[in-house]
Coordinates of C-alpha atoms in Angstrom, one line a residue:
M1 CA 0.0 0.0 0.0
D2 CA 1.4 3.4 -0.9
N3 CA 2.2 6.1 1.6
V4 CA -0.1 8.7 0.1
L5 CA -2.1 10.4 2.8
K6 CA -5.8 10.0 2.2
A7 CA -7.2 13.5 2.6
D8 CA -10.5 14.9 1.8
N9 CA -8.9 18.1 0.5
I10 CA -10.8 18.3 -2.7
L11 CA -14.0 16.2 -2.7
T12 CA -15.5 14.9 0.5
P13 CA -15.6 11.1 0.9
A14 CA -18.7 9.3 -0.4
A15 CA -20.8 7.0 1.7
E16 CA -20.8 3.3 0.8
A17 CA -20.9 3.0 -2.9
S18 CA -24.2 1.2 -2.7
G19 CA -25.8 4.5 -2.0
L20 CA -26.4 3.8 1.7
G21 CA -24.2 4.4 4.7
R22 CA -22.8 1.6 6.8
N23 CA -25.3 2.2 9.6
S24 CA -28.2 3.2 7.5
L25 CA -30.4 0.1 7.1
Q26 CA -33.9 1.2 6.0
S27 CA -36.5 0.6 8.7
P28 CA -38.1 -2.7 7.9
P29 CA -41.8 -3.2 8.3
S30 CA -43.3 -4.5 11.6
A31 CA -45.7 -7.4 12.3
L32 CA -43.4 -10.2 11.2
N33 CA -45.0 -13.6 11.3
T34 CA -43.4 -15.9 13.8
D35 CA -46.2 -18.5 13.9
S36 CA -44.6 -21.9 14.6
A37 CA -47.8 -23.9 14.4
S38 CA -46.7 -25.8 11.3
Q39 CA -43.2 -27.0 10.7
G40 CA -41.7 -28.4 7.6
Q41 CA -38.3 -29.6 6.6
A42 CA -36.2 -26.9 4.9
D43 CA -34.4 -27.4 1.7
T44 CA -30.7 -27.8 1.7
F45 CA -28.6 -24.9 0.6
D46 CA -27.3 -24.5 -2.9
T47 CA -23.6 -24.5 -3.2
I48 CA -21.4 -22.1 -5.1
P49 CA -17.7 -22.4 -5.9
P50 CA -15.7 -21.3 -2.9
T51 CA -14.3 -17.8 -3.4
P52 CA -12.3 -15.6 -1.2
Q53 CA -14.0 -12.6 0.4
A54 CA -14.1 -9.9 -2.2
Q55 CA -11.5 -7.2 -1.7
R56 CA -12.6 -3.7 -1.3
P57 CA -12.1 -1.9 -4.6
P58 CA -9.4 0.8 -4.5
A59 CA -10.9 4.1 -3.4
L60 CA -10.7 7.2 -5.5
P61 CA -8.2 9.7 -4.3
Y62 CA -11.2 12.1 -4.1
Q63 CA -14.8 11.1 -4.4
I64 CA -17.8 13.1 -5.1
I65 CA -19.9 13.4 -2.0
N66 CA -22.8 11.0 -1.7
S67 CA -24.7 13.2 0.8
L68 CA -28.0 12.9 -1.0
T69 CA -28.2 9.2 -1.1
S70 CA -30.0 9.1 2.2
T71 CA -33.1 10.4 0.5
I72 CA -33.5 7.3 -1.6
G73 CA -36.3 5.1 -0.3
G74 CA -37.5 7.8 2.1
M75 CA -34.6 7.6 4.4
A76 CA -34.8 9.7 7.5
N77 CA -31.6 11.7 7.2
S78 CA -31.8 15.0 5.3
A79 CA -29.3 15.5 2.5
A80 CA -28.2 18.9 3.9
G81 CA -27.1 17.4 7.2
M82 CA -25.0 14.6 5.7
S83 CA -22.1 16.5 4.3
H84 CA -20.7 17.7 7.6
Q85 CA -21.6 14.6 9.5
Q86 CA -19.9 12.0 7.4
G87 CA -19.4 8.7 9.1
R88 CA -21.9 9.4 11.9
E89 CA -24.7 7.0 12.5
A90 CA -27.4 7.4 9.8
A91 CA -31.0 6.4 10.0
S92 CA -31.5 2.8 11.0
P93 CA -34.3 0.4 11.9
T94 CA -36.9 1.8 14.2
S95 CA -40.4 1.1 15.3
S96 CA -41.8 -2.3 16.3
Y97 CA -39.6 -4.5 14.2
F98 CA -39.5 -7.4 16.7
P99 CA -42.9 -8.9 17.5
D100 CA -43.8 -9.7 21.0
A101 CA -44.9 -13.2 20.2
P102 CA -42.2 -15.9 20.8
R103 CA -40.3 -17.1 17.8
S104 CA -40.0 -20.7 16.7
N105 CA -37.4 -22.7 18.6
E106 CA -36.8 -24.8 15.6
S107 CA -35.1 -22.2 13.5
S108 CA -31.3 -22.0 13.4
S109 CA -30.0 -19.5 15.8
S110 CA -27.2 -18.6 13.5
G111 CA -29.4 -18.4 10.4
E112 CA -27.0 -20.4 8.4
L113 CA -27.5 -24.1 8.0
G114 CA -24.2 -24.9 6.4
N115 CA -22.8 -28.1 8.0
A116 CA -25.2 -28.1 10.8
G117 CA -27.6 -30.4 9.0
P118 CA -31.2 -29.8 7.9
A119 CA -33.2 -27.3 9.9
K120 CA -36.9 -26.7 10.1
T121 CA -38.8 -23.7 8.9
N122 CA -42.4 -22.7 9.6
H123 CA -43.8 -22.6 6.1
G124 CA -45.9 -25.7 6.4
V125 CA -44.6 -26.8 3.0
E126 CA -42.3 -29.9 2.9
N127 CA -39.4 -30.3 0.6
R128 CA -40.3 -27.3 -1.6
K129 CA -38.2 -26.9 -4.7
R130 CA -36.6 -23.6 -5.5
G131 CA -39.1 -21.4 -7.1
Y132 CA -36.7 -19.6 -9.4
S133 CA -33.1 -18.6 -9.8
G134 CA -31.0 -16.0 -11.6
S135 CA -30.7 -18.3 -14.6
R136 CA -34.5 -18.3 -14.9
A137 CA -35.1 -14.6 -14.2
N138 CA -38.3 -14.3 -16.2
R139 CA -39.9 -17.5 -15.1
S140 CA -43.4 -16.9 -13.7
L141 CA -43.5 -17.6 -10.0
S142 CA -47.2 -17.1 -9.5
N143 CA -50.4 -16.5 -11.4
A144 CA -52.4 -13.3 -11.4
S145 CA -55.6 -14.8 -10.0
V146 CA -57.1 -12.9 -7.1
G147 CA -55.8 -13.9 -3.7
S148 CA -53.3 -16.6 -4.9
G149 CA -50.6 -14.9 -6.9
G150 CA -49.1 -12.9 -4.1
V151 CA -48.9 -16.0 -1.8
S152 CA -47.2 -18.0 -4.5
L153 CA -44.6 -15.3 -5.0
G154 CA -44.1 -15.0 -1.3
L155 CA -43.5 -18.7 -1.0
S156 CA -40.8 -18.5 -3.6
L157 CA -39.2 -15.5 -1.9
T158 CA -39.1 -17.2 1.5
N159 CA -37.6 -20.4 0.2
S160 CA -34.5 -21.2 2.3
T161 CA -32.6 -22.5 -0.8
L162 CA -32.3 -18.9 -2.0
F163 CA -29.5 -18.2 0.5
Y164 CA -25.9 -19.2 0.7
D165 CA -23.6 -19.7 3.7
I166 CA -21.8 -16.6 4.9
P167 CA -18.1 -17.5 4.7
M168 CA -16.1 -17.2 7.9
V169 CA -12.3 -16.8 8.2
G170 CA -9.9 -17.9 10.8
P171 CA -9.0 -21.4 12.2
M172 CA -12.1 -21.6 14.3
A173 CA -14.4 -20.3 11.5
R174 CA -15.8 -17.8 14.0
S175 CA -13.3 -15.0 13.6
D176 CA -12.6 -12.4 11.0
A177 CA -9.6 -10.8 9.4
L178 CA -9.2 -8.4 12.2
S179 CA -9.1 -11.1 14.8
D180 CA -6.5 -13.0 12.7
L181 CA -4.4 -9.8 12.6
I182 CA -4.4 -9.3 16.3
E183 CA -3.6 -13.0 16.9
K184 CA -0.6 -12.7 14.7
H185 CA 0.9 -9.5 16.2
I186 CA -0.2 -9.4 19.8
S187 CA 0.6 -12.0 22.5
P188 CA -2.4 -13.7 24.2
E189 CA -1.9 -12.0 27.6
K190 CA -2.0 -8.5 25.9
R191 CA -4.9 -9.1 23.6
P192 CA -7.9 -7.0 24.4
R193 CA -11.2 -8.7 24.8
R194 CA -13.3 -8.1 21.7
E195 CA -17.0 -8.2 22.6
S196 CA -18.7 -10.9 20.7
V197 CA -22.2 -10.8 19.5
E198 CA -24.5 -13.8 19.4
L199 CA -27.6 -13.4 17.2
S200 CA -29.7 -15.6 19.5
D201 CA -29.1 -13.3 22.4
F202 CA -30.6 -10.3 20.5
E203 CA -33.5 -12.3 19.1
K204 CA -34.5 -13.2 22.6
L205 CA -34.9 -9.5 23.4
K206 CA -37.9 -9.1 21.1
T207 CA -37.6 -5.4 21.3
A208 CA -37.5 -2.6 18.7
D209 CA -33.9 -1.8 19.6
A210 CA -32.5 -5.3 19.0
L211 CA -31.7 -4.9 15.4
Q212 CA -30.6 -1.3 16.0
E213 CA -28.1 -2.6 18.5
L214 CA -26.7 -5.1 16.0
V215 CA -26.3 -2.2 13.5
N216 CA -24.6 0.0 16.1
R217 CA -22.1 -2.7 16.9
K218 CA -21.5 -3.1 13.2
S219 CA -22.3 -6.8 13.5
W220 CA -23.2 -7.3 9.9
R221 CA -22.9 -11.0 9.9
S222 CA -25.5 -11.1 12.7
V223 CA -27.7 -8.6 10.8
A224 CA -27.5 -10.8 7.6
R225 CA -28.4 -13.9 9.5
F226 CA -31.2 -12.2 11.3
A227 CA -32.7 -11.0 8.0
R228 CA -32.4 -14.5 6.6
N229 CA -34.2 -16.0 9.7
R230 CA -37.0 -13.5 9.4
I231 CA -37.4 -14.0 5.7
V232 CA -38.0 -17.7 5.9
Q233 CA -40.4 -17.2 8.9
T234 CA -42.5 -14.5 7.4
N235 CA -46.1 -15.0 6.2
P236 CA -45.8 -15.5 2.4
S237 CA -48.6 -13.0 1.8
H238 CA -46.6 -10.2 3.5
L239 CA -44.7 -9.3 0.4
A240 CA -43.7 -5.8 1.5
E241 CA -42.0 -7.2 4.7
I242 CA -40.3 -10.0 2.7
L243 CA -38.8 -7.6 0.1
Q244 CA -37.7 -5.1 2.7
L245 CA -35.9 -7.9 4.6
W246 CA -34.2 -9.0 1.4
Y247 CA -32.8 -5.5 1.2
V248 CA -31.5 -5.7 4.8
R249 CA -29.9 -9.1 4.0
L250 CA -28.2 -7.8 0.9
Q251 CA -27.0 -4.5 2.4
A252 CA -25.4 -6.4 5.3
L253 CA -23.5 -8.6 2.8
V254 CA -22.3 -5.5 0.9
N255 CA -21.1 -4.0 4.2
L256 CA -19.1 -7.2 4.8
R257 CA -17.7 -6.7 1.3
L258 CA -19.1 -10.1 0.2
Y259 CA -20.0 -8.6 -3.2
Q260 CA -20.0 -11.9 -5.1
L261 CA -22.2 -13.5 -2.5
A262 CA -24.6 -10.6 -2.5
L263 CA -24.7 -10.7 -6.3
A264 CA -25.4 -14.4 -6.3
E265 CA -28.3 -14.0 -3.9
L266 CA -29.6 -10.9 -5.7
D267 CA -29.6 -13.0 -8.9
K268 CA -32.1 -15.4 -7.2
L269 CA -34.7 -12.6 -7.3
G270 CA -34.5 -12.4 -11.1
D271 CA -35.5 -9.3 -13.0
L272 CA -36.6 -6.7 -10.5
D273 CA -38.6 -4.9 -13.2
R274 CA -40.7 -7.8 -14.4
Q275 CA -44.5 -7.8 -14.3
E276 CA -44.6 -10.2 -11.4
Y277 CA -43.1 -7.6 -9.1
T278 CA -45.9 -5.0 -9.8
F279 CA -48.9 -4.3 -7.6
E280 CA -51.2 -4.6 -10.6
Y281 CA -50.2 -8.3 -10.9
H282 CA -51.4 -8.9 -7.3
Q283 CA -54.7 -6.9 -7.2
G284 CA -56.1 -9.4 -4.7
L285 CA -53.6 -8.3 -2.1
F286 CA -53.1 -4.7 -3.2
P287 CA -56.4 -3.4 -4.6
G288 CA -56.1 -0.1 -6.4
K289 CA -52.3 0.1 -6.1
S290 CA -49.9 0.3 -9.1
G291 CA -46.2 0.4 -9.8
N292 CA -43.2 -1.7 -8.8
M293 CA -43.4 -3.2 -5.3
I294 CA -39.6 -3.7 -5.0
P295 CA -38.2 -1.2 -2.5
F296 CA -36.4 1.6 -4.3
E297 CA -33.3 1.2 -2.2
L298 CA -33.1 -2.4 -3.2
R299 CA -33.2 -1.4 -6.9
V300 CA -30.4 1.2 -6.2
L301 CA -28.4 -1.5 -4.5
S302 CA -28.8 -3.7 -7.5
A303 CA -27.6 -0.9 -9.8
N304 CA -24.5 -0.2 -7.6
L305 CA -23.4 -3.7 -6.9
P306 CA -21.7 -4.4 -10.3
G307 CA -19.7 -1.2 -9.8
L308 CA -18.4 -2.5 -6.5
M309 CA -17.0 -5.4 -8.4
K310 CA -15.4 -3.0 -10.9
H311 CA -18.0 -3.5 -13.6
Y312 CA -18.5 0.2 -13.8
N313 CA -20.2 0.4 -17.1
T314 CA -23.0 -2.0 -15.9
S315 CA -23.7 0.2 -12.9
I316 CA -23.6 3.4 -15.1
E317 CA -26.2 1.9 -17.4
R318 CA -28.5 0.7 -14.6
L319 CA -28.3 4.0 -12.7
T320 CA -29.1 5.9 -15.9
I321 CA -32.2 3.8 -16.4
L322 CA -33.3 4.5 -12.8
A323 CA -32.7 8.2 -13.2
M324 CA -34.9 8.2 -16.3
E325 CA -37.6 6.5 -14.3
C326 CA -37.4 9.2 -11.7
Q327 CA -37.9 11.8 -14.4
R328 CA -41.0 10.0 -15.6
M329 CA -42.4 9.7 -12.1
Q330 CA -42.0 13.4 -11.5
L331 CA -44.3 14.0 -14.5
N332 CA -46.8 11.3 -13.6
S333 CA -46.9 11.7 -9.8
K334 CA -48.6 14.7 -8.3
E335 CA -48.0 13.9 -4.6
D336 CA -44.4 12.5 -4.5
T337 CA -42.7 14.9 -7.0
G338 CA -40.2 16.1 -4.4
L339 CA -39.2 12.6 -3.4
W340 CA -38.6 11.5 -7.0
R341 CA -36.7 14.8 -7.6
K342 CA -34.3 14.0 -4.7
R343 CA -33.9 10.5 -5.9
E344 CA -33.0 11.7 -9.3
V345 CA -30.3 14.0 -7.9
S346 CA -28.9 11.2 -5.7
L347 CA -28.7 8.8 -8.7
Y348 CA -26.8 11.4 -10.8
I349 CA -24.3 11.8 -8.0
M350 CA -23.8 8.0 -7.8
L351 CA -23.4 8.0 -11.6
A352 CA -20.8 10.7 -11.4
N353 CA -18.8 8.7 -8.9
F354 CA -18.6 5.7 -11.3
L355 CA -17.7 8.1 -14.2
L356 CA -14.8 9.3 -12.1
E357 CA -13.7 5.7 -11.6
I358 CA -13.4 5.3 -15.4
K359 CA -11.8 8.8 -15.6
D360 CA -14.5 10.3 -17.8
F361 CA -14.0 13.8 -16.3
P362 CA -15.8 15.8 -19.1
L363 CA -19.0 13.7 -18.8
T364 CA -18.8 13.9 -15.0
I365 CA -18.7 17.7 -15.2
S366 CA -21.5 17.7 -17.7
I367 CA -23.8 15.7 -15.4
M368 CA -23.0 17.8 -12.4
T369 CA -23.5 21.0 -14.3
K370 CA -26.8 19.7 -15.6
I371 CA -28.0 19.0 -12.0
V372 CA -27.1 22.5 -10.8
S373 CA -28.7 24.2 -13.8
K374 CA -31.8 22.0 -13.8
F375 CA -32.5 22.6 -10.1
S376 CA -31.4 26.2 -10.0
D377 CA -34.8 27.4 -8.6
G378 CA -33.4 27.4 -5.1
D379 CA -34.4 23.8 -4.4
I380 CA -30.9 22.5 -5.1
E381 CA -28.9 21.2 -2.2
P382 CA -25.9 23.4 -1.4
D383 CA -23.8 20.2 -1.2
V384 CA -24.4 19.5 -4.9
I385 CA -23.1 23.0 -5.8
S386 CA -20.0 22.4 -3.6
T387 CA -19.5 19.0 -5.3
L388 CA -19.3 20.6 -8.8
G389 CA -16.8 23.2 -7.5
R390 CA -14.7 20.6 -5.8
L391 CA -14.7 18.6 -9.0
Y392 CA -13.2 21.6 -10.8
L393 CA -10.6 21.8 -8.1
Q394 CA -9.8 18.1 -8.6
L395 CA -9.0 19.0 -12.3
G396 CA -6.9 22.0 -11.3
N397 CA -9.4 24.6 -12.5
I398 CA -9.4 26.9 -9.5
Q399 CA -11.0 29.9 -11.3
D400 CA -14.1 27.9 -12.3
A401 CA -14.3 26.4 -8.9
K402 CA -14.4 29.8 -7.3
K403 CA -17.2 30.9 -9.6
V404 CA -19.3 27.9 -8.6
F405 CA -18.6 28.4 -4.9
K406 CA -19.7 32.0 -5.2
G407 CA -23.3 30.8 -5.8
L408 CA -23.4 29.7 -2.1
E409 CA -22.3 33.0 -0.5
S410 CA -25.8 34.6 -0.8
R411 CA -27.2 31.8 1.5
E412 CA -24.4 32.0 4.0
A413 CA -26.1 34.3 6.5
S414 CA -29.3 32.3 7.0
D415 CA -27.9 28.8 7.0
P416 CA -25.2 27.5 9.4
H417 CA -24.6 24.5 7.2
V418 CA -24.0 26.7 4.2
K419 CA -21.7 28.9 6.3
R420 CA -19.6 25.9 7.0
L421 CA -19.6 24.9 3.3
V422 CA -18.4 28.4 2.3
R423 CA -15.5 28.2 4.8
M424 CA -14.6 24.7 3.7
N425 CA -14.7 25.5 0.1
S426 CA -12.5 28.6 0.7
A427 CA -10.0 26.3 2.6
L428 CA -9.9 23.8 -0.3
C429 CA -9.2 26.6 -2.8
Y430 CA -6.2 27.6 -0.7
V431 CA -5.1 24.0 -0.5
A432 CA -5.4 23.6 -4.2
A433 CA -3.1 26.6 -4.6
A434 CA -0.7 25.2 -2.0
D435 CA -1.4 28.3 0.3
W436 CA -1.3 26.4 3.6
S437 CA -1.5 29.2 6.2
P438 CA -4.8 30.8 5.2
A439 CA -6.2 27.3 4.6
K440 CA -5.3 26.4 8.2
E441 CA -7.1 29.6 9.4
E442 CA -10.3 28.7 7.6
L443 CA -10.2 25.1 9.0
D444 CA -9.5 26.4 12.6
A445 CA -12.6 28.6 12.3
I446 CA -14.7 25.6 11.3
L447 CA -13.3 23.5 14.2
A448 CA -14.1 26.3 16.6
E449 CA -17.8 25.7 15.8
D450 CA -17.5 21.9 15.7
P451 CA -14.4 20.3 17.1
N452 CA -15.5 16.9 15.9
D453 CA -15.8 17.9 12.2
Y454 CA -13.9 15.0 10.6
E455 CA -13.4 16.6 7.2
A456 CA -12.0 19.8 8.8
V457 CA -9.7 17.8 11.1
N458 CA -8.4 15.6 8.3
N459 CA -7.6 18.6 6.1
L460 CA -6.0 20.4 9.0
V461 CA -3.6 17.5 9.4
V462 CA -2.7 17.9 5.7
C463 CA -2.0 21.6 6.3
L464 CA 0.1 20.9 9.4
I465 CA 2.3 18.4 7.4
Y466 CA 3.0 20.9 4.7
L467 CA 3.7 23.6 7.3
G468 CA 6.3 21.3 8.8
D469 CA 4.6 20.5 12.1
L470 CA 4.5 16.7 11.9
N471 CA 4.3 16.1 15.6
Q472 CA 1.2 18.3 15.9
A473 CA -0.3 16.5 12.9
I474 CA 0.1 13.2 14.6
A475 CA -1.4 14.5 17.8
V476 CA -4.4 15.8 16.0
M477 CA -4.9 12.6 14.1
E478 CA -4.6 10.4 17.2
D479 CA -7.3 12.5 18.9
L480 CA -9.5 12.1 15.8
V481 CA -9.0 8.3 15.7
S482 CA -9.9 8.1 19.4
K483 CA -13.1 10.1 18.9
S484 CA -14.0 8.1 15.8
K485 CA -13.6 4.6 17.1
D486 CA -17.4 4.2 17.5
Q487 CA -18.2 5.7 14.2
A488 CA -19.0 4.1 10.8
H489 CA -16.2 2.1 9.2
G490 CA -15.8 4.5 6.3
L491 CA -14.7 7.3 8.6
I492 CA -12.5 5.3 11.1
E493 CA -10.8 3.4 8.3
K494 CA -9.6 6.6 6.6
A495 CA -8.5 8.1 9.9
V496 CA -6.6 4.9 10.9
F497 CA -4.9 4.8 7.4
N498 CA -3.8 8.4 7.6
L499 CA -2.5 8.0 11.2
C500 CA -0.5 4.9 10.2
T501 CA 0.9 6.9 7.3
L502 CA 2.0 9.6 9.6
Y503 CA 3.7 7.0 11.9
E504 CA 5.7 5.9 8.9
L505 CA 6.8 9.4 8.1
R506 CA 7.8 10.1 11.7
S507 CA 10.0 7.3 12.9
D508 CA 11.5 3.9 12.4
T509 CA 9.3 2.4 15.1
A510 CA 6.2 2.8 13.0
L511 CA 5.3 -0.9 13.2
E512 CA 5.3 -0.9 17.0
K513 CA 3.1 2.2 17.0
K514 CA 0.7 0.6 14.5
I515 CA 0.4 -2.6 16.6
W516 CA -0.2 -0.4 19.7
K517 CA -3.0 1.4 17.9
L518 CA -4.4 -2.0 16.7
Q519 CA -4.5 -3.2 20.3
Q520 CA -6.3 0.0 21.4
L521 CA -9.0 0.0 18.7
H522 CA -9.6 -3.7 18.2
P523 CA -12.4 -4.1 20.8
Y524 CA -14.4 -1.3 19.0
L525 CA -14.2 -2.4 15.4
G526 CA -17.0 -4.5 14.0
D527 CA -17.4 -6.9 11.1
G528 CA -16.0 -6.0 7.7
F529 CA -13.4 -3.5 9.0
H530 CA -10.7 -3.1 6.3
V531 CA -7.6 -4.4 8.1
E532 CA -5.3 -3.0 5.4
S533 CA -6.0 0.4 7.0
F534 CA -3.4 -0.5 9.7
K535 CA -0.7 -1.0 7.0
I536 CA 0.8 -3.9 8.9

């Protein structure tokens, strides 16, 4: 891994490329069916060729902000608040997700059958064959007769054979890469205790906060297993619940960077735009409703997933199709125009990120300019305007960047968030011009208002390095890492990487310092943490 300091000194870091933050699972519906009156033997799992856990694609040096993606699917967080709170906990499951009724004791507590032998589910259907797979994407799963089609589709969607085992690493098959790293470099008597999470313990709580707790702990394996358990236990007629739980399952796999596994399970759902997934096809269950019943965030995840596996053109094509659909819905929908408008902007920003991956800078600028001009009626988010200006800075065009940034100054007095953006943009212009002292002054002013502003702290460290104060830069970054240990992986990973880079610049004892930091942070880091951030 190179020693280039990862700094947000041009474009602020994106959230997860799927369009959702690490801790931003959409709130699933309530009233899950846990009736265990009828039991049947579950199908065995399909097998796929063993593959190593997918590596995280190399990040862009500077990524366009993804601050508006939280609006997709009606997420709770506002776009305006995301830019200066990157890495903080986003909206997550709320309301009565866990039913009060006891769940079946026959289901696997881990949610993964694997080598544990056949398990029982509560569908009341014995030895059901798989309803469909990715190779038969357009095969009809149900008929359109009133009252029967939805149940037939639900039975297919809750079939246990649709799921694969989640691979585990380590000699005991219960650890992860982070545990392996600490076993390799820290003696047993000095190893910190890493709090383990058992899914069965949380399921016994039967409270609305149980899943939220799993998310807060970043226990994505448990979240994925929980979703799988609930899917196979849900009443087949509750299609909305089932599809939302599918999103929870797949998003958790993405957060674990198990992209190939997520793609394989997503393929089992087939074509998400086919007629069978429309409300019109199931009028017996959804009288008077129309449109696609697939959660929009699941469709966005489907569009982004190929890009996570470096198939950028596929994601670009799918995101473009979704953006065009958002345009049509704005014309046809009178009540939800604002929602579809925000979704369109979010999709264009995701699209721009993938265009940056293939280094199509002219088209990226064209798309961002189109967004700003199309929504120039005052409804455009200030973060989008800043994004366009920072893209110009990335390309070395400081003059055009300043022209774009000037459009925010008229809003500065009335909006604290815009005031912060104006200061940050000014600091970035100084950074792009290698004028470090005034850049530091602007960043100090931001931190006077919010000492925990990650973007400002990170950029301040860059300024301190170029001003020759490496010791102060290390002290500031160590403080940031200490404050960020409970935050989302995307934030803490960047902070740890930068701190380890500073250790390498400072002394020959960098390895010892990295191991010491690993020992400190290990108990707080959850599933899917990118261990390469420690540079050991």
